[in-house]
mmCIF file with all atom_site columns, C-alpha atoms and ligand atoms in Angstrom:
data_model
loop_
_atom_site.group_PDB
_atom_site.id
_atom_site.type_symbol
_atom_site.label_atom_id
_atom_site.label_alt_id
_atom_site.label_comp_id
_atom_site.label_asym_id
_atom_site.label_entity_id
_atom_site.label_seq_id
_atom_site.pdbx_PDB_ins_code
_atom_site.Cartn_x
_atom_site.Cartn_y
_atom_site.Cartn_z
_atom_site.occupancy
_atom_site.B_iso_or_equiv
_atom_site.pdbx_formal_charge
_atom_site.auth_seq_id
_atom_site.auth_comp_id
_atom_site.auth_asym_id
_atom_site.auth_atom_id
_atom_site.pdbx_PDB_model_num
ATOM   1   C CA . UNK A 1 1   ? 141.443 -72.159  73.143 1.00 0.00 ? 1   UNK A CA 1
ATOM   2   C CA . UNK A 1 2   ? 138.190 -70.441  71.663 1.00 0.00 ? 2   UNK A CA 1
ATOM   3   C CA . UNK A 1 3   ? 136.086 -73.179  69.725 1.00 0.00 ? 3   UNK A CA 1
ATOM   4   C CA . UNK A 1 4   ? 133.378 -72.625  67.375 1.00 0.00 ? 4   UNK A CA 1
ATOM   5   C CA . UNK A 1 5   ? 130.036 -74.032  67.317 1.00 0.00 ? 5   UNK A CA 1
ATOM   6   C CA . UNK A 1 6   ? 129.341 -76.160  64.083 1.00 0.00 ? 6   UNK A CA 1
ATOM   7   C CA . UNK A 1 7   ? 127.550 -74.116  61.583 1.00 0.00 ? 7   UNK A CA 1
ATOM   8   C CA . UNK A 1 8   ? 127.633 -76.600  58.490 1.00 0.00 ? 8   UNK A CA 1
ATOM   9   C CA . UNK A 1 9   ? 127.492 -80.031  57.406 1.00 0.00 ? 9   UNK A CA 1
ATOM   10  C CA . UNK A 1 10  ? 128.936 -82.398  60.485 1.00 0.00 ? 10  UNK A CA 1
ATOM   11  C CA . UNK A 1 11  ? 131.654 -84.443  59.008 1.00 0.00 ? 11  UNK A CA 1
ATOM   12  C CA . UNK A 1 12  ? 130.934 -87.891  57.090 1.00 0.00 ? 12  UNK A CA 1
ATOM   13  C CA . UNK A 1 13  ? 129.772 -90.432  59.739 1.00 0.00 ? 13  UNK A CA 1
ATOM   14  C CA . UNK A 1 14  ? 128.758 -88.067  62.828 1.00 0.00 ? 14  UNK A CA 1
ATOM   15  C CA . UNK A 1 15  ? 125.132 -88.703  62.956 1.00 0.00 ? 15  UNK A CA 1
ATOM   16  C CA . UNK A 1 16  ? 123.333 -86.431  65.344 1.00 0.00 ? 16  UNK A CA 1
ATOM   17  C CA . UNK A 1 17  ? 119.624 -87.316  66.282 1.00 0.00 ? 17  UNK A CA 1
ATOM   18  C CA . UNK A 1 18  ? 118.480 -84.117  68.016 1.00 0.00 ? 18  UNK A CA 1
ATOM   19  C CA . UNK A 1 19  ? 115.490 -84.498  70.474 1.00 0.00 ? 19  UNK A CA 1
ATOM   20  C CA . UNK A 1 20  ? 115.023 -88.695  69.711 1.00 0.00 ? 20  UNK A CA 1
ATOM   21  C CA . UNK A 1 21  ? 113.889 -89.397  73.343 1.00 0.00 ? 21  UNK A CA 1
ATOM   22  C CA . UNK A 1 22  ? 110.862 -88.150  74.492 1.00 0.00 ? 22  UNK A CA 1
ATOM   23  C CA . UNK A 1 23  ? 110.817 -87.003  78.187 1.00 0.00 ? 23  UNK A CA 1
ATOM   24  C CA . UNK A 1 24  ? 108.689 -89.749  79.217 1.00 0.00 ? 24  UNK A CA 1
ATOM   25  C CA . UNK A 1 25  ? 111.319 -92.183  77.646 1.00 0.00 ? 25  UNK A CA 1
ATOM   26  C CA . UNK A 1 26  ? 114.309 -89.887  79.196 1.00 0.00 ? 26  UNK A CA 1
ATOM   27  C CA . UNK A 1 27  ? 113.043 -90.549  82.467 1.00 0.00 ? 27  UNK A CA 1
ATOM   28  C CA . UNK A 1 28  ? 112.572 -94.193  81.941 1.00 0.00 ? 28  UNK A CA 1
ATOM   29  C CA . UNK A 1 29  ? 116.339 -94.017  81.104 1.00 0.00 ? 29  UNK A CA 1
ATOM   30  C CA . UNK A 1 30  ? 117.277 -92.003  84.298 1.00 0.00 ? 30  UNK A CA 1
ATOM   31  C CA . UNK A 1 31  ? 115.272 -95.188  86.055 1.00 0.00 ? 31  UNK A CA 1
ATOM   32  C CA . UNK A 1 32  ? 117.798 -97.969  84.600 1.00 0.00 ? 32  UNK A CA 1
ATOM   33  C CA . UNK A 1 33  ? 120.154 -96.096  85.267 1.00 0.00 ? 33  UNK A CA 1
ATOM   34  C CA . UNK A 1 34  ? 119.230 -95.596  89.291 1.00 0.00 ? 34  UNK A CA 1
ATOM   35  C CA . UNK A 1 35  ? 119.078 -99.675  89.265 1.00 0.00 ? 35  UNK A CA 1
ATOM   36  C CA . UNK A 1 36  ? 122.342 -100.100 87.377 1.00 0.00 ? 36  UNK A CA 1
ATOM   37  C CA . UNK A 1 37  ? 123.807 -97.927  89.832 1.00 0.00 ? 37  UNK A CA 1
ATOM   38  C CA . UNK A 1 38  ? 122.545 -99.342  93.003 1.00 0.00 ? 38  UNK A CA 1
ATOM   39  C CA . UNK A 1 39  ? 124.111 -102.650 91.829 1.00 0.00 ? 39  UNK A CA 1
ATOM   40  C CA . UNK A 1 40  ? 126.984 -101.126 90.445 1.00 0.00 ? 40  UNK A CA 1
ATOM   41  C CA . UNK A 1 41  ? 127.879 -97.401  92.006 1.00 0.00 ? 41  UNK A CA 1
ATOM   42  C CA . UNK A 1 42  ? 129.385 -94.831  89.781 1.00 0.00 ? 42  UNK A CA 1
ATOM   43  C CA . UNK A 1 43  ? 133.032 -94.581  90.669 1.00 0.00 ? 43  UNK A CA 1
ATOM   44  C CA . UNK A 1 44  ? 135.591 -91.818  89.651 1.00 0.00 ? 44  UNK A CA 1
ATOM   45  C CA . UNK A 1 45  ? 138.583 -93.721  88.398 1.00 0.00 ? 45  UNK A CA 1
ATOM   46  C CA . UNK A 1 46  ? 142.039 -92.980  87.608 1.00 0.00 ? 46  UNK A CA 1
ATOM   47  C CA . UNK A 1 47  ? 143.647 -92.758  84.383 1.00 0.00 ? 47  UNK A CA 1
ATOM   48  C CA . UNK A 1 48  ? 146.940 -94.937  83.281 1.00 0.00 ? 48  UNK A CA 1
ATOM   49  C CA . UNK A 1 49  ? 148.959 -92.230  84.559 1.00 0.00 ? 49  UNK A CA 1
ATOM   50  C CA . UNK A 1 50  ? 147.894 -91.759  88.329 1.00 0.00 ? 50  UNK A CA 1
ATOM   51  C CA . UNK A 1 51  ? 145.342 -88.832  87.274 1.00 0.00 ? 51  UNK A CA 1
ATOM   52  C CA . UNK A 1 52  ? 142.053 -88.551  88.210 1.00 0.00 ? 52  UNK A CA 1
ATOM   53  C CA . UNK A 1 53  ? 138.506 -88.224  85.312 1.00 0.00 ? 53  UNK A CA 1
ATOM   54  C CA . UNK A 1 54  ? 136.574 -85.856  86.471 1.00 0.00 ? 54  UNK A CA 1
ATOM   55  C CA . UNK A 1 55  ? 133.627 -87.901  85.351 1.00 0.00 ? 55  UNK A CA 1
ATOM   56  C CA . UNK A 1 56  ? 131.927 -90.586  87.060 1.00 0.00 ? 56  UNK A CA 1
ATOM   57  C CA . UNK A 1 57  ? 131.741 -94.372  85.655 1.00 0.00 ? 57  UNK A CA 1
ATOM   58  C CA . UNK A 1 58  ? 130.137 -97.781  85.543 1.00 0.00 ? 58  UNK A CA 1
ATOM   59  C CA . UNK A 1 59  ? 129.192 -99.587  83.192 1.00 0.00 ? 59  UNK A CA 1
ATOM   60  C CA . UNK A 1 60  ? 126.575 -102.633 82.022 1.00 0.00 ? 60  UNK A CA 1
ATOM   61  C CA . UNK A 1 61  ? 126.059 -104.962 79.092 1.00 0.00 ? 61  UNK A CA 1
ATOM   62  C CA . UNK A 1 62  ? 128.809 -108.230 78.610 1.00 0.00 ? 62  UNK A CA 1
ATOM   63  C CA . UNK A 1 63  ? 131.563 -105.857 78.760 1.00 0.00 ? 63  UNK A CA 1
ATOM   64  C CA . UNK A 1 64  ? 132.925 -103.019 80.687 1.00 0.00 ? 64  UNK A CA 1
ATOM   65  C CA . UNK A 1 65  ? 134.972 -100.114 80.338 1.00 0.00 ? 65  UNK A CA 1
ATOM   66  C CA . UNK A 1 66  ? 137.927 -99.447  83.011 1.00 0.00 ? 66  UNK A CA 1
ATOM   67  C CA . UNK A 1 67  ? 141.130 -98.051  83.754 1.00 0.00 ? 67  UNK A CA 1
ATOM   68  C CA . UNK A 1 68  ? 143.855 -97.965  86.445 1.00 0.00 ? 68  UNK A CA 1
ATOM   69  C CA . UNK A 1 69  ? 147.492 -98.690  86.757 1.00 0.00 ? 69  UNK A CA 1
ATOM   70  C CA . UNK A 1 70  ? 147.204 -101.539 84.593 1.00 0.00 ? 70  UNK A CA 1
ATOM   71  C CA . UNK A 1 71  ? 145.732 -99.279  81.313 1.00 0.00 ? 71  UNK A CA 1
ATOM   72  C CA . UNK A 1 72  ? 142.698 -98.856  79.561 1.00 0.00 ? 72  UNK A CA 1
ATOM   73  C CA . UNK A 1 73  ? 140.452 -101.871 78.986 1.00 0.00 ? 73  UNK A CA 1
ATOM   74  C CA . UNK A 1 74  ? 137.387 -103.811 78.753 1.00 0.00 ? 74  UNK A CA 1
ATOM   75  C CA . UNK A 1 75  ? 136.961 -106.481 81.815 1.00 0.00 ? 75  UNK A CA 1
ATOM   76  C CA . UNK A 1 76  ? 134.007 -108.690 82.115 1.00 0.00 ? 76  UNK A CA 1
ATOM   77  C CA . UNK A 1 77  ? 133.621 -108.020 85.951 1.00 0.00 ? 77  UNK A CA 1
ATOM   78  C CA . UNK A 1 78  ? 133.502 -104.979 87.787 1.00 0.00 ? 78  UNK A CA 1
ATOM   79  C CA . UNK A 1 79  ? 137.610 -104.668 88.666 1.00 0.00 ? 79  UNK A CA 1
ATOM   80  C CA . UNK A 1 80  ? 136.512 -103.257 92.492 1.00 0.00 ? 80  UNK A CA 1
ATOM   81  C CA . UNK A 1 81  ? 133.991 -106.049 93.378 1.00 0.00 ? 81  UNK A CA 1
ATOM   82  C CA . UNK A 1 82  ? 134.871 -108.909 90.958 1.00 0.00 ? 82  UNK A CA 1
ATOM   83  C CA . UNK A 1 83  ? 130.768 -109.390 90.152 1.00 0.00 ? 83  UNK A CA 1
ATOM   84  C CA . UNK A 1 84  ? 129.548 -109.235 86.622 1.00 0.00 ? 84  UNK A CA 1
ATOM   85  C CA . UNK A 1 85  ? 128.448 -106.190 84.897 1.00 0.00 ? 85  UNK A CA 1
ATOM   86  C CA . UNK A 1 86  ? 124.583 -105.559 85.611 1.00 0.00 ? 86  UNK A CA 1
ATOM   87  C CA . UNK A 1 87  ? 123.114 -106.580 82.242 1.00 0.00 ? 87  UNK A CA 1
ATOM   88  C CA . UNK A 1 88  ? 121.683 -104.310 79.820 1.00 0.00 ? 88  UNK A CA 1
ATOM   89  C CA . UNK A 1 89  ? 118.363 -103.426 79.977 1.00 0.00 ? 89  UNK A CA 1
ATOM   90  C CA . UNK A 1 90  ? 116.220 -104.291 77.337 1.00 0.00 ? 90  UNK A CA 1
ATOM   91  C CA . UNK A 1 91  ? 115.216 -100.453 76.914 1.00 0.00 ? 91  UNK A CA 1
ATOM   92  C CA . UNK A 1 92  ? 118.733 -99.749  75.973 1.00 0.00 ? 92  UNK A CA 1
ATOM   93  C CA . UNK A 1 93  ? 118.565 -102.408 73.465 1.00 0.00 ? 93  UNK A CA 1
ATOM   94  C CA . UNK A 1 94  ? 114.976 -100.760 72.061 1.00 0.00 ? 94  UNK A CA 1
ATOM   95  C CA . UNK A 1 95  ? 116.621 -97.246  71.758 1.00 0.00 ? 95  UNK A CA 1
ATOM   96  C CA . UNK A 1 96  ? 119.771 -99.099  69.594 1.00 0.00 ? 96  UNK A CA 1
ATOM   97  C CA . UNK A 1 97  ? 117.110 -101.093 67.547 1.00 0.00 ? 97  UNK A CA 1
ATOM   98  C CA . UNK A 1 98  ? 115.335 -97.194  67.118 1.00 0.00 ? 98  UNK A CA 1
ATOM   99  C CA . UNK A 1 99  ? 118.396 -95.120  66.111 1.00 0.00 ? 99  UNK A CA 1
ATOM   100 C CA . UNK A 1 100 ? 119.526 -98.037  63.615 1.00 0.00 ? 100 UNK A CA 1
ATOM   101 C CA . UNK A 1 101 ? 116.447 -97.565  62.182 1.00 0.00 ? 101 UNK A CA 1
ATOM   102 C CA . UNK A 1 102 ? 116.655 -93.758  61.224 1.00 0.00 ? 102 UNK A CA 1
ATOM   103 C CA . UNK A 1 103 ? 120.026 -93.880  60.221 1.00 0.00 ? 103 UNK A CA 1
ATOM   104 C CA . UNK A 1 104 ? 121.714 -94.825  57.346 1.00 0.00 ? 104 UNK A CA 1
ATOM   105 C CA . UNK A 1 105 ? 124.124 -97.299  58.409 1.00 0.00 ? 105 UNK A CA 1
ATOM   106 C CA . UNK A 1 106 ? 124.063 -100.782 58.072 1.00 0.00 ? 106 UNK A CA 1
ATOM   107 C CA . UNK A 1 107 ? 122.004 -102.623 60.932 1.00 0.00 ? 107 UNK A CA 1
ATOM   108 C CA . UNK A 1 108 ? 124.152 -105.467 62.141 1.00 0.00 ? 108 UNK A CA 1
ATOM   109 C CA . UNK A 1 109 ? 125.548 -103.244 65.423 1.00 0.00 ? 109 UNK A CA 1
ATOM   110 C CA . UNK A 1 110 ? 124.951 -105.333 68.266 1.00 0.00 ? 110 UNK A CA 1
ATOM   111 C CA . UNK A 1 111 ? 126.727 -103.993 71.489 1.00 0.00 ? 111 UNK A CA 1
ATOM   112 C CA . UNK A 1 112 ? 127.890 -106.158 74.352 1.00 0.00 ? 112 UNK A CA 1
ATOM   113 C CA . UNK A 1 113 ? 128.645 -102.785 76.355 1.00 0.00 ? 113 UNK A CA 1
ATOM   114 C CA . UNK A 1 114 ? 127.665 -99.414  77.776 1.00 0.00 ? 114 UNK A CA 1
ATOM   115 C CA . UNK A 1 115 ? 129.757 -97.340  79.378 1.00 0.00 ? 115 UNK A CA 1
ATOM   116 C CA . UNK A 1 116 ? 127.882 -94.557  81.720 1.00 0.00 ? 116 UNK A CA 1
ATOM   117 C CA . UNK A 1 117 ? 129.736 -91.414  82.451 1.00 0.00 ? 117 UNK A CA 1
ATOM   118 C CA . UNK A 1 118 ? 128.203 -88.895  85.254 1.00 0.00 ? 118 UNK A CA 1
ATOM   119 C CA . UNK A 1 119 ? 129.136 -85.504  84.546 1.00 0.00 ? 119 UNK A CA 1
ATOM   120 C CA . UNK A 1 120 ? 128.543 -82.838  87.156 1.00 0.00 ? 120 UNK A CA 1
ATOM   121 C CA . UNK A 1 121 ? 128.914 -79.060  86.438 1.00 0.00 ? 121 UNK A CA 1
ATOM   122 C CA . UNK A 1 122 ? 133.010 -78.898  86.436 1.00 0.00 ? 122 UNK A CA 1
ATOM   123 C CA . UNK A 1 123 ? 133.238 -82.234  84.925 1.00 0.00 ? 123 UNK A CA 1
ATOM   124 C CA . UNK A 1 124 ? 134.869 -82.395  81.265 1.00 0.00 ? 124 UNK A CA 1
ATOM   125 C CA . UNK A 1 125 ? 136.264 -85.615  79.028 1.00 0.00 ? 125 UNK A CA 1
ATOM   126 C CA . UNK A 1 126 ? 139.787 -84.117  77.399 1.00 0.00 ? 126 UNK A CA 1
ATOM   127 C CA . UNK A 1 127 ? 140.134 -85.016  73.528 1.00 0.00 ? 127 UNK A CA 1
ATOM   128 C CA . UNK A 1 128 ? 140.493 -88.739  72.952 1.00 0.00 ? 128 UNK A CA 1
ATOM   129 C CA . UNK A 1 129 ? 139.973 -91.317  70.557 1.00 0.00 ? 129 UNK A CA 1
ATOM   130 C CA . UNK A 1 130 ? 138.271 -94.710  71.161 1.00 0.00 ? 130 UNK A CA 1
ATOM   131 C CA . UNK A 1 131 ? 140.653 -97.319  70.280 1.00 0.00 ? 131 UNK A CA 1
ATOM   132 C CA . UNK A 1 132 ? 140.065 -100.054 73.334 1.00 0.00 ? 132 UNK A CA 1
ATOM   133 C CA . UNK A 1 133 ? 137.274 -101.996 71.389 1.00 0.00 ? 133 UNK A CA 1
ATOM   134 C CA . UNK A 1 134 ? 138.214 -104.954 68.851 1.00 0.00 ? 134 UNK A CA 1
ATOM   135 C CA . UNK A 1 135 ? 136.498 -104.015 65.869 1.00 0.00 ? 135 UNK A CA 1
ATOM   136 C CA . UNK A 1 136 ? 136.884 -100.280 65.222 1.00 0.00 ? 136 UNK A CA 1
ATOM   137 C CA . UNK A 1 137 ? 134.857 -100.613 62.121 1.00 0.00 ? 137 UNK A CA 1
ATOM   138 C CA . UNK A 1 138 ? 131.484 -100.823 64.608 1.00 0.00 ? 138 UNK A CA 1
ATOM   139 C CA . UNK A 1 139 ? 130.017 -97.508  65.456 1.00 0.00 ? 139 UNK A CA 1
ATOM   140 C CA . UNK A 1 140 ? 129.590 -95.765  68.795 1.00 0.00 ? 140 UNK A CA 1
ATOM   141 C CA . UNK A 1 141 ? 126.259 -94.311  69.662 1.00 0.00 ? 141 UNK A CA 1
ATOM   142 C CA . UNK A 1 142 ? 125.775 -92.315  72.416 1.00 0.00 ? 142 UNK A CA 1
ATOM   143 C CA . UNK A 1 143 ? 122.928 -91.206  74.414 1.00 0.00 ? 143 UNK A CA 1
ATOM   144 C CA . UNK A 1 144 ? 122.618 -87.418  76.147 1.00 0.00 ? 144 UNK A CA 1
ATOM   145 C CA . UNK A 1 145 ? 120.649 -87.025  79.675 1.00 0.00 ? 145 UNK A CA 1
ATOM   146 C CA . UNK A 1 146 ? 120.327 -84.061  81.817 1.00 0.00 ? 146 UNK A CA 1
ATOM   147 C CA . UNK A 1 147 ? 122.791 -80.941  81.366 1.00 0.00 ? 147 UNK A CA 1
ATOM   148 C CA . UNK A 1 148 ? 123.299 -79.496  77.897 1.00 0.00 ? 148 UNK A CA 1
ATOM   149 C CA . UNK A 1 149 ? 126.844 -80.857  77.054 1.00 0.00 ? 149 UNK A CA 1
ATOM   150 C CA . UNK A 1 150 ? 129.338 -79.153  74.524 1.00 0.00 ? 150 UNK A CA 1
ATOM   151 C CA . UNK A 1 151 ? 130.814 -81.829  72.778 1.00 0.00 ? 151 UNK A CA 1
ATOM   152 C CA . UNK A 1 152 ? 134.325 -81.969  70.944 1.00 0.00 ? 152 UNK A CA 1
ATOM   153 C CA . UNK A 1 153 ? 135.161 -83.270  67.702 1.00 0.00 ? 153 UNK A CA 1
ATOM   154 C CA . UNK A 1 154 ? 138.143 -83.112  66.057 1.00 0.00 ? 154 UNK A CA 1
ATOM   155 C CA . UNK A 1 155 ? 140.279 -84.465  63.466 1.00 0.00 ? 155 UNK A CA 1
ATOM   156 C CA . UNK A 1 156 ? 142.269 -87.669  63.049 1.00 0.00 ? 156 UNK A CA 1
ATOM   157 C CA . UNK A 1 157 ? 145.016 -86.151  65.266 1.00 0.00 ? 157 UNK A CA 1
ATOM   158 C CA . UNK A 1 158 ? 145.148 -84.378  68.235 1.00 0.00 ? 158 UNK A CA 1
ATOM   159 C CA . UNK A 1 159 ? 146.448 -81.442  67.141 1.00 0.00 ? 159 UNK A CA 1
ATOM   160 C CA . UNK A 1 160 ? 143.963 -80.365  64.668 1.00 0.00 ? 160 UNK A CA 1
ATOM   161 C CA . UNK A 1 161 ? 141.282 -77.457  66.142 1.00 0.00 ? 161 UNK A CA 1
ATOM   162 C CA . UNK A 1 162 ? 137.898 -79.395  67.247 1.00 0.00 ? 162 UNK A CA 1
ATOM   163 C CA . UNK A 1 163 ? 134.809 -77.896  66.511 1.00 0.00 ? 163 UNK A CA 1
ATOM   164 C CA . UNK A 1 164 ? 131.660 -77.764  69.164 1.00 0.00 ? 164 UNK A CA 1
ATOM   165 C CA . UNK A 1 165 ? 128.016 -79.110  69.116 1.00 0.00 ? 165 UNK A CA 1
ATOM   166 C CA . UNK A 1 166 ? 125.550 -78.970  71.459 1.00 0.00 ? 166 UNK A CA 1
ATOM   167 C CA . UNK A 1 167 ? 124.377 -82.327  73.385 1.00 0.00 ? 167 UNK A CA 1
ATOM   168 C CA . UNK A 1 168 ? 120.763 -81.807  74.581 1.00 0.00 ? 168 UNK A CA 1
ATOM   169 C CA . UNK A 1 169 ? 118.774 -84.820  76.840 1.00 0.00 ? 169 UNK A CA 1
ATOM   170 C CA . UNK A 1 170 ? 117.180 -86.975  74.470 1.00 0.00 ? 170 UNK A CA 1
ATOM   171 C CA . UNK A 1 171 ? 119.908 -86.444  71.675 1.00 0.00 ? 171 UNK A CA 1
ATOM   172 C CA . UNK A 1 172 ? 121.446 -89.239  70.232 1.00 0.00 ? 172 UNK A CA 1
ATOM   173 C CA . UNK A 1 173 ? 124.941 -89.288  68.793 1.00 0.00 ? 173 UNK A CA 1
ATOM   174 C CA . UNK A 1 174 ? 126.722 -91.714  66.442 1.00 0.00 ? 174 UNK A CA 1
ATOM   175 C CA . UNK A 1 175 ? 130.227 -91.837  65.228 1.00 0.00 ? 175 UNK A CA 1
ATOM   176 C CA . UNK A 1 176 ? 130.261 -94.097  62.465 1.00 0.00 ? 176 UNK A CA 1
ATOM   177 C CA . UNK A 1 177 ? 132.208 -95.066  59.128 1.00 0.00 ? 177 UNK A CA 1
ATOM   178 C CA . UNK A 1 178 ? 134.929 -91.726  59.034 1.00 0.00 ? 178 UNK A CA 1
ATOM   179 C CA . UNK A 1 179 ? 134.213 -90.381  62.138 1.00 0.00 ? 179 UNK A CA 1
ATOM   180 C CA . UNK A 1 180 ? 134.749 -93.440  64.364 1.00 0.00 ? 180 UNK A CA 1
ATOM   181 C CA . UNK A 1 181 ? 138.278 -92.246  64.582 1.00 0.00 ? 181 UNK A CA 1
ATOM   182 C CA . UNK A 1 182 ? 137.991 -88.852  65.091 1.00 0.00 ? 182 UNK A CA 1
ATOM   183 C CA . UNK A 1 183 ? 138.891 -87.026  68.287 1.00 0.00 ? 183 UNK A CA 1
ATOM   184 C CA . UNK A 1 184 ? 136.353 -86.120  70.703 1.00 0.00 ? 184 UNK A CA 1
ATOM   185 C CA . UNK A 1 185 ? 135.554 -85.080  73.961 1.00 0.00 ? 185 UNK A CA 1
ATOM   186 C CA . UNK A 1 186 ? 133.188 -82.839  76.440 1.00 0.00 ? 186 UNK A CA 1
ATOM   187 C CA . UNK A 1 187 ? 134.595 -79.202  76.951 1.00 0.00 ? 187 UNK A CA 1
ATOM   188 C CA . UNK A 1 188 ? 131.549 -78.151  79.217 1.00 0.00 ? 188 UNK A CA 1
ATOM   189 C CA . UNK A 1 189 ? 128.357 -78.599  81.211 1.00 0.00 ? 189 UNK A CA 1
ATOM   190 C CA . UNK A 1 190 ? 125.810 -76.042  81.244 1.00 0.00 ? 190 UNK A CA 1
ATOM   191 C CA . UNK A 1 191 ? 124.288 -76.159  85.300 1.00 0.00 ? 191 UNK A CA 1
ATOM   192 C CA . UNK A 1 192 ? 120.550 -76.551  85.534 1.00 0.00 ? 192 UNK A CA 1
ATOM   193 C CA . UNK A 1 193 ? 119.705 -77.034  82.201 1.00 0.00 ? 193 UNK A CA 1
ATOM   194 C CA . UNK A 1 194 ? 118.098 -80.649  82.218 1.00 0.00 ? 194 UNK A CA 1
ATOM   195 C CA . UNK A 1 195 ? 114.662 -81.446  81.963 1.00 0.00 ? 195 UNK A CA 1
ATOM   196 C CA . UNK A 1 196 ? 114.520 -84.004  83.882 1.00 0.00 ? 196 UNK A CA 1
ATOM   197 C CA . UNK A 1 197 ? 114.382 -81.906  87.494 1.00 0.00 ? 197 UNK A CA 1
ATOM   198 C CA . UNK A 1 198 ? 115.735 -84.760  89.745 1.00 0.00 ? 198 UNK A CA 1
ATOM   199 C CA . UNK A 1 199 ? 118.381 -85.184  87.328 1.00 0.00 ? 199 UNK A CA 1
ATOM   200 C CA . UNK A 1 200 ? 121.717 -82.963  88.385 1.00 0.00 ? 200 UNK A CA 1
ATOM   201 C CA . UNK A 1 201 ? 124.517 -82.916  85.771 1.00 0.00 ? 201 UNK A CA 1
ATOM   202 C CA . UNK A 1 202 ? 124.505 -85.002  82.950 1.00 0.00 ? 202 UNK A CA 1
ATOM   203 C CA . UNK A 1 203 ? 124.494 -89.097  81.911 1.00 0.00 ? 203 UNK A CA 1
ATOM   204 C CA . UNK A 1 204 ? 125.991 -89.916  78.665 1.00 0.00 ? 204 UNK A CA 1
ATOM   205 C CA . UNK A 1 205 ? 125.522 -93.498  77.696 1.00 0.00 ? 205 UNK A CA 1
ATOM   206 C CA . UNK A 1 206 ? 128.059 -94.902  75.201 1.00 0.00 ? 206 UNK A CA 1
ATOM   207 C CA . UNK A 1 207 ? 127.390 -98.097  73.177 1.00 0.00 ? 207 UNK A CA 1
ATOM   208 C CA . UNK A 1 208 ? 130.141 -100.251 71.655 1.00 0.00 ? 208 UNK A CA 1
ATOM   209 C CA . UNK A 1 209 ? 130.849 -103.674 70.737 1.00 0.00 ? 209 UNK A CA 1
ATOM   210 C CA . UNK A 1 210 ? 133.632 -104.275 72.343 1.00 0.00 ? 210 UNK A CA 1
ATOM   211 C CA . UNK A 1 211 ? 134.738 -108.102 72.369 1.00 0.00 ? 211 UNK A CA 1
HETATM 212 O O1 . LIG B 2 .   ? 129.863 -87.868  77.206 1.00 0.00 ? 1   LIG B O1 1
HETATM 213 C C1 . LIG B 2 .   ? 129.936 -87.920  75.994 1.00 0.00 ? 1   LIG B C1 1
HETATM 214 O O2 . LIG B 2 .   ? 129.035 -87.516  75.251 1.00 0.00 ? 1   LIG B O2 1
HETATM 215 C C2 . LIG B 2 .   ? 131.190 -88.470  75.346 1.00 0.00 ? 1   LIG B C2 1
HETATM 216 C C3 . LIG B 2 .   ? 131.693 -89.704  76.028 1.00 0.00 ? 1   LIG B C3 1
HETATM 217 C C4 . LIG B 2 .   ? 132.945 -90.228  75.435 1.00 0.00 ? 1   LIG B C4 1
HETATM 218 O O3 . LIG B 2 .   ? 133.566 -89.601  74.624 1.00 0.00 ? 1   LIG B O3 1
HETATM 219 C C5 . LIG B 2 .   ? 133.449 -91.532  75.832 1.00 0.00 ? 1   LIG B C5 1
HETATM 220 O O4 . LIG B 2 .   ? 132.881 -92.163  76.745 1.00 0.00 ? 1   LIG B O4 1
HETATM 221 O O5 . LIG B 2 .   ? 134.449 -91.975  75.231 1.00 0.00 ? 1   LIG B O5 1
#
């Protein structure tokens, strides 16, 4: 299927902060992430069905996201080791309190997880919606590292034509109010395009109150 590239308005609720983080504050991300990782290692898990994401995951913060056999779900212990998630680092916490703070939604989000997917160059995340959390009034924000992403959004069902935009390092992403629902997804990684140079592929860090 041959998708477009945004040219107008986004729709009502998909914020996109293009360029927030600075490359200095990129790579201070990159660094929490290396410790989060060393405690936790990315892992490529399997979906409900027996398939296999081509992205990578772990997660920190209260809550984490997961999925096997037994479905989608948020567990407070990493399923494969039984230890808590690594906690979220209070620079994650600073960029929240920052995006909150040029956007114009209301400024009660607190998250109690982060979901981290790796992305290498064949990676992609189909269309999906994000349905596992509690409250599906809270927003998602999401933050871009490394490769240039195109990212997928859609409609309220999963038939309905998604349009692309472009996810640069440093951009900041949040589906709020209308779009909350709306179908998403990554449809492709563009190789060697991150700034950071020791960074290969692409992070995306996803925010959510989950419990
Ligand atoms: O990588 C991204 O920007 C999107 C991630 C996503 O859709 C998800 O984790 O549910």
């Amino acid at each position: 299927m041959n998708l477009e590239l945004f040219r107008n308005k986004l729709p009502s609720g998909l914020i996109h902060l293009n360029d927030f983080l600075d490359l200095k504050f990129q790579k201070q991300v990159l660094t929490e992430i290396d410790k989060i990782t060393t405690i936790c290692p990315l892992r490529r898990i399997k979906t409900k069905n027996g398939g296999n994401f081509s992205t990578q995951i772990t997660n920190c913060g209260k809550l984490g996201w997961w999925s096997d056999h037994k479905g989608y779900r948020y567990t407070d212990c990493d399923p494969t080791t039984g230890l808590t998630w690594p906690k979220m680092p209070d620079l994650f916490i600073e960029i929240i309190h920052r995006t909150l703070k040029n956007i114009p939604i209301e400024k009660t989000f607190i998250p109690d997880a982060c979901l981290i997917n790796y992305y290498s160059k064949d990676s992609k995340m189909g269309l999906h919606q994000d349905k596992d959390e509690k409250d599906l009034t809270q927003p998602i924000i999401t933050i871009s590292l490394g490769d240039r992403a195109d990212f997928m959004i859609g409609g309220n069902k999963r038939s309905q034509k998604p349009a692309l935009l472009n996810l640069d390092s440093g951009d900041v992403l949040v589906m709020s109010k209308d779009a909350r629902p709306l179908f998403h997804g990554i449809k492709r990684i563009y190789e060697e395009t991150s700034p950071i140079k020791k960074l290969i592929g692409r992070f995306s860090l996803t925010f959510r109150k989950a419990g």
